[in-house]
Amino acid sequence: MSTAKKKPLPLTLRITKYVNTIHSKMTDHLIMGEAVPSRHSMIHGEIVVVADPGHSGPGKSAYVRLCSCTKVDPDTGKGKLSKKAILRHVKTTKDKGLNITVYSVKFKVEAEFGIPGAFLITNEHKHKFFLQSATFEVSSVEIIHFDCQSWVYPIRRTKTDRIFFSNTCCLPNQTPAAMVELRREELHSVRGDGTGERKEWERIYEYDHYGDLGNADQGHDHARPILGGNQAHPYPRRIRTGRTCSNNDIFVPPDEQLHPKKLLELLSNSIQSAVHFIVPEKKSLVKEDSGSFDSFNEMLEVFSGNQGQQVEKVPDVVRKMAPNKQLKRMIRAIKTVQAKFPLPQIIAEDKWAWKDDREFARQMIAGINPARIQRLQEFPPYSEIGEESSIEAAHIAHNLDGLTIEQAMSQNKIFILDHHDYLMPFLNRINTKGICAYASRTLLFSSRDGMLKPVAIELSFPDSWSDEEVHEVFVPASQGIEAALWQLAKTQVTANDSAHHQLISHWLHTHAVVEPFIIATRRQLSAMHPIHQLLRPHFRDTMHINALFRHILLNSGGVLEKTLFTGEVSMELSSELYKEWRFDEQGLPSDLLKRGMAIQDLESPAGVKLIFHDYPYGEDGLDIWIAIKMWVSDFCSVFYKQDVHIQSDEELQAWWSEIRNVGHGDKKHEKWYEMKNLADLIEALTTLIWTSSALHASVAFGQYAYASYAPNRPTLCRKFIPEEGTVEFAEFLRDTDRYYIKMLPRRSEMTLWIALMEVLSQHTSDQEYLGQRSMVQWTDKEEVHQLFMKFERNLRDIRGRIRERNKNPELRNRGGPAKIPYELLLPNITDDRSTAGIIGKGIPNSISI
């Protein structure tokens, strides 16, 4: 069967063409005086299946039926079904240990059957399989494509056939008569009834609170508050599992489960990182407290550089930690593993670059948490919870290039990194079990050379004897004890920023807030809906990754509680900051305006203008935002010619209502787009795609480069700043470097964090990037294909502009003392799959790790 790409036609024209072709053939026979052939058509198909690792494909244990999109069955009111066709093996290829099998199917249907709009597949095999795609050729007239990308479970489990719709999409009121009831039934079938424990084969999407993060059965220390559904702890909703404890197996609907190849790579990466963790820690694993590193050189020894010692097999201690099924796959997949972690970029060029004040400041606008910094709009800095800041003009006046504070503020040259108000109420609960944390405010100044520099740090904590705060202000110093104290203060700030990055910028603002959109999309927008088709690649893998995060990282006693200074209050703290979240402020232009990092500029395509040019995240991000918005605008304009079409789209309105009132129900009384016109739809979809792709890329894939080396971004501090006249201060005076190292996380905490950063920073080889789709024929509309190619060209242009900026020596914030070019928002739209791993660039379509 030929699979060469043919120019797609609109559905109505394709049906007309098909009928005319059949009629023409019959007429030709009559004119020639020949007998009219049987009124039947042949439909040939190819189905691509990836077997669950270790199992064979379904073969003849699966069969398919086609569903006509033109011929209504009078008995069911739905599209006419073809007879069953068994899968017949064509060929099998290997890809990283996986069997990818192509099967053929053949149907004989009535001529009036027309074009299939959907197909049903029944799996009578004993194992599930991953259905990648299907293609059907109708009487050599038309090729119909199906981008399936889902697991198909045995019918003995599901008790029902699995249905897939073609790449043809339409608004609800444009649905062909034969597909109307099927469209409605499919949506209804995935909504569930809110009862029972979900099984892995169930395609059920229901909402729930975060009620299983704790495990009170293990003791009071493992009890955690329910997040979501209450005023004290508001939170986005998540997929309902019906299970009561995070230690149980996770539930992810089949459509959201990872592709076998991605799952295999993720497991492989995790085992590799576990090996990296075990090798330097093998002696300390049997101890309760592994202690601290003794020197910077000892810390550096956990990294290998470009060449390192090889481990010829998975160590026994990892074998005991890993599930047997997963371990067998890893043993097959991993031939040799580097014994040590790869060298992170922050110390690749200069192992002391992290100490530079300019590098410390640069990472606030070009690092992995670049959307927290704000323009200072009031001096001293304002507090909403109590006392104003103790930073005085005398602390910073000498560091403003001759400007007064008023002049510097009026020229938009003073900025603040504020980790004060949200942390202060939690500090008494945090500062236990050896944790020594402050709330912090850091003031920065944009100097003549365009680089930011810190000019003051204020550290605060609650007075245990009163309701007042205790403050101490530190200012830059280059030598002596003052310089060592200044370095300790910067370390406390970066620990604050590390926790904020993981819990808020990364988890809450991307992973958590997007999950309700995915659930609502599955429940309210048919797979036939154009907006479902637009959003599908931007939701790939997210729910499975989120479930793994809840199971391993976010639960009581999980990795984040063990490694971040926020410990047991981590998720409670993220709930507190969800109170500040508004969807209409998550688009980049709105976010920049809110933080004072841009001003309105109606002549700009983004509607804003940065207040200073050399803001890598802001400048590159606006380019990406504009490209996404143009693509979304083009796409939506194909389907919605007037605002009334948006208002009358029952699926779209139900989707938006459910997001506002259920998925983000704790925020339903706040401002949302009304979804009454095309402008609202474009802004909402652009914000959603931006969040799932570029925003997530900016905070996720640079983690190993910056956060794997603890002196640059520690996750906690185990010593306070020593006060003069105390025993601690005497210890500090004896050896300032040793005191500093003892302040950092213990070696086991540090190496565990490096292993986590290694896993979270990796791109997999099947990664789809912004401007790519899983199959060329993802839509049947040629107009949409052309618009998508325009989007791809825009991204290529942006890629070139970013590379030129990174070469510009005047843009000093794009590389800084560490010489790390800003590439976290560099589009990757090539088909080169050799770019997997820790590459620190490229914008994946979705939140996929």
Tab-separated table of C-alpha atoms in Angstrom, residues 467-766:
chain	number	residue	atom	x	y	z
A	467	ASP	CA	6.270	38.731	67.481
A	468	GLU	CA	8.939	40.864	65.858
A	469	GLU	CA	11.425	39.932	63.166
A	470	VAL	CA	15.169	39.859	63.565
A	471	HIS	CA	16.984	41.365	60.559
A	472	GLU	CA	20.593	41.511	59.442
A	473	VAL	CA	21.815	43.285	56.318
A	474	PHE	CA	24.924	42.237	54.395
A	475	VAL	CA	26.674	44.227	51.683
A	476	PRO	CA	29.254	43.151	49.070
A	477	ALA	CA	32.869	42.768	50.110
A	478	SER	CA	35.840	41.425	48.201
A	479	GLN	CA	38.257	40.377	50.914
A	480	GLY	CA	38.632	39.403	54.532
A	481	ILE	CA	35.967	38.249	56.955
A	482	GLU	CA	33.388	40.564	55.407
A	483	ALA	CA	33.783	38.790	52.051
A	484	ALA	CA	33.340	35.388	53.715
A	485	LEU	CA	30.188	36.563	55.522
A	486	TRP	CA	28.870	38.004	52.256
A	487	GLN	CA	29.345	34.596	50.624
A	488	LEU	CA	27.383	32.925	53.432
A	489	ALA	CA	24.550	35.431	52.925
A	490	LYS	CA	24.457	34.729	49.164
A	491	THR	CA	24.284	31.009	49.945
A	492	GLN	CA	21.188	31.512	52.103
A	493	VAL	CA	19.572	33.433	49.235
A	494	THR	CA	20.310	30.711	46.683
A	495	ALA	CA	18.896	28.071	49.054
A	496	ASN	CA	15.669	30.117	49.224
A	497	ASP	CA	15.631	30.425	45.460
A	498	SER	CA	16.265	26.700	44.961
A	499	ALA	CA	13.206	25.718	46.963
A	500	HIS	CA	11.065	28.380	45.276
A	501	HIS	CA	12.234	27.160	41.889
A	502	GLN	CA	11.378	23.513	42.527
A	503	LEU	CA	8.110	23.940	44.413
A	504	ILE	CA	6.655	27.006	42.678
A	505	SER	CA	8.270	27.905	39.358
A	506	HIS	CA	8.737	24.293	38.260
A	507	TRP	CA	6.146	22.117	39.972
A	508	LEU	CA	3.234	24.478	40.725
A	509	HIS	CA	3.415	26.947	37.837
A	510	THR	CA	3.838	24.302	35.126
A	511	HIS	CA	3.164	20.672	36.158
A	512	ALA	CA	0.368	21.217	38.664
A	513	VAL	CA	-1.576	24.037	37.030
A	514	VAL	CA	-1.667	22.323	33.619
A	515	GLU	CA	-3.084	18.984	34.835
A	516	PRO	CA	-6.676	20.286	35.238
A	517	PHE	CA	-6.555	21.554	31.646
A	518	ILE	CA	-5.637	18.046	30.455
A	519	ILE	CA	-8.457	16.435	32.421
A	520	ALA	CA	-10.999	18.981	31.143
A	521	THR	CA	-9.780	18.540	27.563
A	522	ARG	CA	-10.318	14.786	27.697
A	523	ARG	CA	-13.721	15.142	29.370
A	524	GLN	CA	-15.213	17.994	27.352
A	525	LEU	CA	-13.420	18.329	23.991
A	526	SER	CA	-13.877	15.436	21.610
A	527	ALA	CA	-10.817	14.081	19.839
A	528	MET	CA	-12.600	15.407	16.751
A	529	HIS	CA	-12.520	18.980	18.114
A	530	PRO	CA	-9.893	21.284	16.534
A	531	ILE	CA	-8.818	22.688	19.914
A	532	HIS	CA	-8.256	19.144	21.194
A	533	GLN	CA	-6.141	18.529	18.101
A	534	LEU	CA	-4.186	21.754	18.682
A	535	LEU	CA	-3.474	21.028	22.351
A	536	ARG	CA	-2.773	17.302	22.180
A	537	PRO	CA	1.025	17.464	21.674
A	538	HIS	CA	1.319	19.974	24.528
A	539	PHE	CA	-0.205	17.518	27.016
A	540	ARG	CA	1.832	14.463	26.044
A	541	ASP	CA	3.280	12.535	29.037
A	542	THR	CA	2.438	15.269	31.573
A	543	MET	CA	-0.055	13.336	33.687
A	544	HIS	CA	2.219	10.289	33.881
A	545	ILE	CA	5.173	12.454	34.915
A	546	ASN	CA	3.006	14.239	37.500
A	547	ALA	CA	1.884	10.915	38.951
A	548	LEU	CA	5.525	9.801	39.252
A	549	PHE	CA	6.425	13.125	40.891
A	550	ARG	CA	3.657	12.715	43.486
A	551	HIS	CA	4.719	9.119	44.114
A	552	ILE	CA	8.469	9.702	44.439
A	553	LEU	CA	9.268	13.399	44.934
A	554	LEU	CA	6.333	15.182	46.580
A	555	ASN	CA	4.940	12.631	49.035
A	556	SER	CA	5.757	12.521	52.735
A	557	GLY	CA	9.327	11.346	53.101
A	558	GLY	CA	9.852	11.859	49.367
A	559	VAL	CA	12.992	13.169	47.705
A	560	LEU	CA	12.012	16.849	47.894
A	561	GLU	CA	11.216	16.641	51.596
A	562	LYS	CA	14.580	14.975	52.156
A	563	THR	CA	16.601	17.495	50.151
A	564	LEU	CA	14.904	20.925	50.259
A	565	PHE	CA	15.141	23.092	53.385
A	566	THR	CA	11.336	23.408	53.368
A	567	GLY	CA	11.083	19.714	54.296
A	568	GLU	CA	7.675	18.624	55.567
A	569	VAL	CA	5.990	21.964	54.770
A	570	SER	CA	7.060	21.929	51.106
A	571	MET	CA	3.680	21.215	49.508
A	572	GLU	CA	1.834	23.307	52.081
A	573	LEU	CA	4.072	26.212	51.129
A	574	SER	CA	3.309	25.724	47.439
A	575	SER	CA	-0.392	25.874	48.325
A	576	GLU	CA	0.211	29.216	50.013
A	577	LEU	CA	1.741	30.619	46.825
A	578	TYR	CA	-1.076	29.200	44.688
A	579	LYS	CA	-3.200	31.862	46.394
A	580	GLU	CA	-1.281	34.445	44.320
A	581	TRP	CA	-1.747	32.571	41.019
A	582	ARG	CA	-4.046	33.854	38.278
A	583	PHE	CA	-4.272	32.263	34.861
A	584	ASP	CA	-4.616	35.584	33.038
A	585	GLU	CA	-1.247	36.651	34.516
A	586	GLN	CA	0.644	33.560	33.370
A	587	GLY	CA	1.231	34.709	29.808
A	588	LEU	CA	4.733	36.154	29.467
A	589	PRO	CA	3.740	39.763	28.606
A	590	SER	CA	1.328	39.918	31.573
A	591	ASP	CA	3.912	38.368	33.883
A	592	LEU	CA	6.586	40.868	32.809
A	593	LEU	CA	4.199	43.779	33.382
A	594	LYS	CA	3.187	42.464	36.803
A	595	ARG	CA	6.822	42.192	37.895
A	596	GLY	CA	7.686	45.614	36.494
A	597	MET	CA	10.196	44.083	34.076
A	598	ALA	CA	8.418	45.558	31.040
A	599	ILE	CA	6.186	48.481	30.111
A	600	GLN	CA	3.224	48.542	27.776
A	601	ASP	CA	4.079	49.172	24.126
A	602	LEU	CA	1.097	48.868	21.806
A	603	GLU	CA	3.353	49.030	18.753
A	604	SER	CA	5.180	45.854	19.777
A	605	PRO	CA	3.766	42.485	18.587
A	606	ALA	CA	3.779	41.334	22.220
A	607	GLY	CA	2.261	44.589	23.476
A	608	VAL	CA	5.168	45.169	25.888
A	609	LYS	CA	8.748	46.404	25.891
A	610	LEU	CA	11.463	45.209	28.275
A	611	ILE	CA	12.811	47.880	30.598
A	612	PHE	CA	16.328	46.663	29.908
A	613	HIS	CA	17.496	44.903	26.795
A	614	ASP	CA	19.852	42.293	28.224
A	615	TYR	CA	17.265	40.087	29.965
A	616	PRO	CA	17.839	36.740	28.191
A	617	TYR	CA	14.737	34.970	29.488
A	618	GLY	CA	12.568	37.990	28.745
A	619	GLU	CA	13.972	38.743	25.290
A	620	ASP	CA	14.043	35.165	23.977
A	621	GLY	CA	10.768	34.390	25.688
A	622	LEU	CA	8.923	37.249	23.993
A	623	ASP	CA	10.096	36.009	20.607
A	624	ILE	CA	8.720	32.545	21.389
A	625	TRP	CA	5.499	33.999	22.807
A	626	ILE	CA	4.863	36.033	19.648
A	627	ALA	CA	5.459	32.971	17.440
A	628	ILE	CA	3.107	30.799	19.509
A	629	LYS	CA	0.417	33.476	19.530
A	630	MET	CA	0.649	33.942	15.766
A	631	TRP	CA	0.303	30.185	15.221
A	632	VAL	CA	-2.658	29.943	17.633
A	633	SER	CA	-4.326	32.935	16.001
A	634	ASP	CA	-3.863	31.458	12.531
A	635	PHE	CA	-5.170	28.053	13.631
A	636	CYS	CA	-8.242	29.342	15.462
A	637	SER	CA	-9.152	31.665	12.604
A	638	VAL	CA	-9.525	28.644	10.306
A	639	PHE	CA	-12.339	27.238	12.456
A	640	TYR	CA	-13.903	30.296	14.100
A	641	LYS	CA	-14.879	32.932	11.558
A	642	GLN	CA	-17.029	34.927	13.986
A	643	ASP	CA	-17.265	35.381	17.755
A	644	VAL	CA	-20.702	33.787	17.741
A	645	HIS	CA	-19.074	30.514	16.639
A	646	ILE	CA	-17.077	30.509	19.878
A	647	GLN	CA	-20.127	31.326	21.987
A	648	SER	CA	-22.187	28.564	20.348
A	649	ASP	CA	-19.471	25.886	20.595
A	650	GLU	CA	-20.973	23.767	23.372
A	651	GLU	CA	-17.857	21.620	23.852
A	652	LEU	CA	-15.550	24.643	24.108
A	653	GLN	CA	-17.820	26.435	26.575
A	654	ALA	CA	-18.170	23.308	28.739
A	655	TRP	CA	-14.379	22.875	28.662
A	656	TRP	CA	-13.711	26.423	29.796
A	657	SER	CA	-16.421	26.340	32.460
A	658	GLU	CA	-15.048	23.100	33.908
A	659	ILE	CA	-11.503	24.465	34.054
A	660	ARG	CA	-12.662	27.574	35.925
A	661	ASN	CA	-15.201	26.007	38.249
A	662	VAL	CA	-13.763	22.555	38.898
A	663	GLY	CA	-10.159	22.084	37.733
A	664	HIS	CA	-9.110	25.391	39.270
A	665	GLY	CA	-12.234	25.622	41.400
A	666	ASP	CA	-10.438	27.261	44.314
A	667	LYS	CA	-9.780	30.249	42.017
A	668	LYS	CA	-13.195	30.418	40.329
A	669	HIS	CA	-14.051	33.799	41.849
A	670	GLU	CA	-10.923	35.439	40.450
A	671	LYS	CA	-10.472	36.983	37.022
A	672	TRP	CA	-10.543	34.619	34.022
A	673	TYR	CA	-10.963	35.186	30.311
A	674	GLU	CA	-14.682	35.200	29.505
A	675	MET	CA	-14.281	33.013	26.381
A	676	LYS	CA	-16.834	35.016	24.423
A	677	ASN	CA	-14.656	36.074	21.503
A	678	LEU	CA	-11.691	35.047	19.391
A	679	ALA	CA	-9.294	37.308	21.334
A	680	ASP	CA	-10.111	35.497	24.602
A	681	LEU	CA	-9.624	32.089	22.995
A	682	ILE	CA	-6.293	33.045	21.417
A	683	GLU	CA	-4.935	34.536	24.641
A	684	ALA	CA	-6.001	31.536	26.740
A	685	LEU	CA	-4.573	28.955	24.318
A	686	THR	CA	-1.339	30.894	23.835
A	687	THR	CA	-0.885	31.067	27.605
A	688	LEU	CA	-1.561	27.348	27.969
A	689	ILE	CA	0.854	26.344	25.191
A	690	TRP	CA	3.488	28.797	26.479
A	691	THR	CA	3.215	27.260	29.967
A	692	SER	CA	3.437	23.676	28.729
A	693	SER	CA	6.335	24.276	26.376
A	694	ALA	CA	8.570	27.331	26.758
A	695	LEU	CA	7.956	28.219	30.406
A	696	HIS	CA	8.571	24.624	31.474
A	697	ALA	CA	11.693	24.360	29.304
A	698	SER	CA	13.100	27.539	30.853
A	699	VAL	CA	12.855	26.168	34.412
A	700	ALA	CA	13.474	22.453	33.811
A	701	PHE	CA	16.244	21.624	31.384
A	702	GLY	CA	18.998	23.803	32.833
A	703	GLN	CA	18.764	22.184	36.233
A	704	TYR	CA	21.829	19.987	35.915
A	705	ALA	CA	23.923	22.849	34.518
A	706	TYR	CA	23.206	25.131	37.484
A	707	ALA	CA	21.742	23.149	40.391
A	708	SER	CA	23.834	19.981	40.442
A	709	TYR	CA	26.795	21.791	42.028
A	710	ALA	CA	25.675	22.607	45.564
A	711	PRO	CA	27.923	25.653	46.175
A	712	ASN	CA	26.135	27.376	43.287
A	713	ARG	CA	22.569	26.441	44.282
A	714	PRO	CA	22.349	24.595	47.617
A	715	THR	CA	18.981	23.144	48.567
A	716	LEU	CA	19.379	23.813	52.272
A	717	CYS	CA	21.757	25.284	54.843
A	718	ARG	CA	22.849	23.550	58.015
A	719	LYS	CA	24.402	26.572	59.737
A	720	PHE	CA	23.199	30.100	60.431
A	721	ILE	CA	25.379	33.125	59.771
A	722	PRO	CA	27.622	33.170	62.885
A	723	GLU	CA	27.228	36.083	65.302
A	724	GLU	CA	30.330	37.832	66.548
A	725	GLY	CA	31.363	36.704	70.035
A	726	THR	CA	29.880	33.216	69.765
A	727	VAL	CA	31.513	29.782	69.574
A	728	GLU	CA	30.246	29.499	66.000
A	729	PHE	CA	31.970	32.744	65.059
A	730	ALA	CA	35.249	31.476	66.475
A	731	GLU	CA	34.818	28.297	64.417
A	732	PHE	CA	34.144	30.454	61.376
A	733	LEU	CA	37.285	32.541	61.955
A	734	ARG	CA	39.483	29.441	62.222
A	735	ASP	CA	38.592	28.231	58.726
A	736	THR	CA	36.006	30.165	56.696
A	737	ASP	CA	35.990	27.650	53.826
A	738	ARG	CA	35.410	24.712	56.147
A	739	TYR	CA	32.585	26.557	57.889
A	740	TYR	CA	31.053	27.285	54.501
A	741	ILE	CA	31.234	23.628	53.398
A	742	LYS	CA	29.664	22.506	56.695
A	743	MET	CA	26.828	24.923	55.954
A	744	LEU	CA	25.982	23.050	52.754
A	745	PRO	CA	23.870	19.856	52.555
A	746	ARG	CA	25.420	16.635	53.794
A	747	ARG	CA	27.196	14.586	51.174
A	748	SER	CA	24.374	12.013	50.886
A	749	GLU	CA	21.813	14.804	50.456
A	750	MET	CA	24.042	16.498	47.932
A	751	THR	CA	24.686	13.427	45.798
A	752	LEU	CA	21.014	12.407	45.917
A	753	TRP	CA	20.161	15.884	44.615
A	754	ILE	CA	22.733	15.607	41.814
A	755	ALA	CA	21.178	12.290	40.775
A	756	LEU	CA	17.722	13.893	40.697
A	757	MET	CA	18.971	16.847	38.661
A	758	GLU	CA	20.558	14.437	36.184
A	759	VAL	CA	17.240	12.634	35.626
A	760	LEU	CA	15.114	15.796	35.438
A	761	SER	CA	17.408	17.574	32.967
A	762	GLN	CA	17.509	14.895	30.283
A	763	HIS	CA	15.836	15.048	26.902
A	764	THR	CA	14.751	11.674	25.559
A	765	SER	CA	15.318	10.551	21.985
A	766	ASP	CA	11.583	10.567	21.174
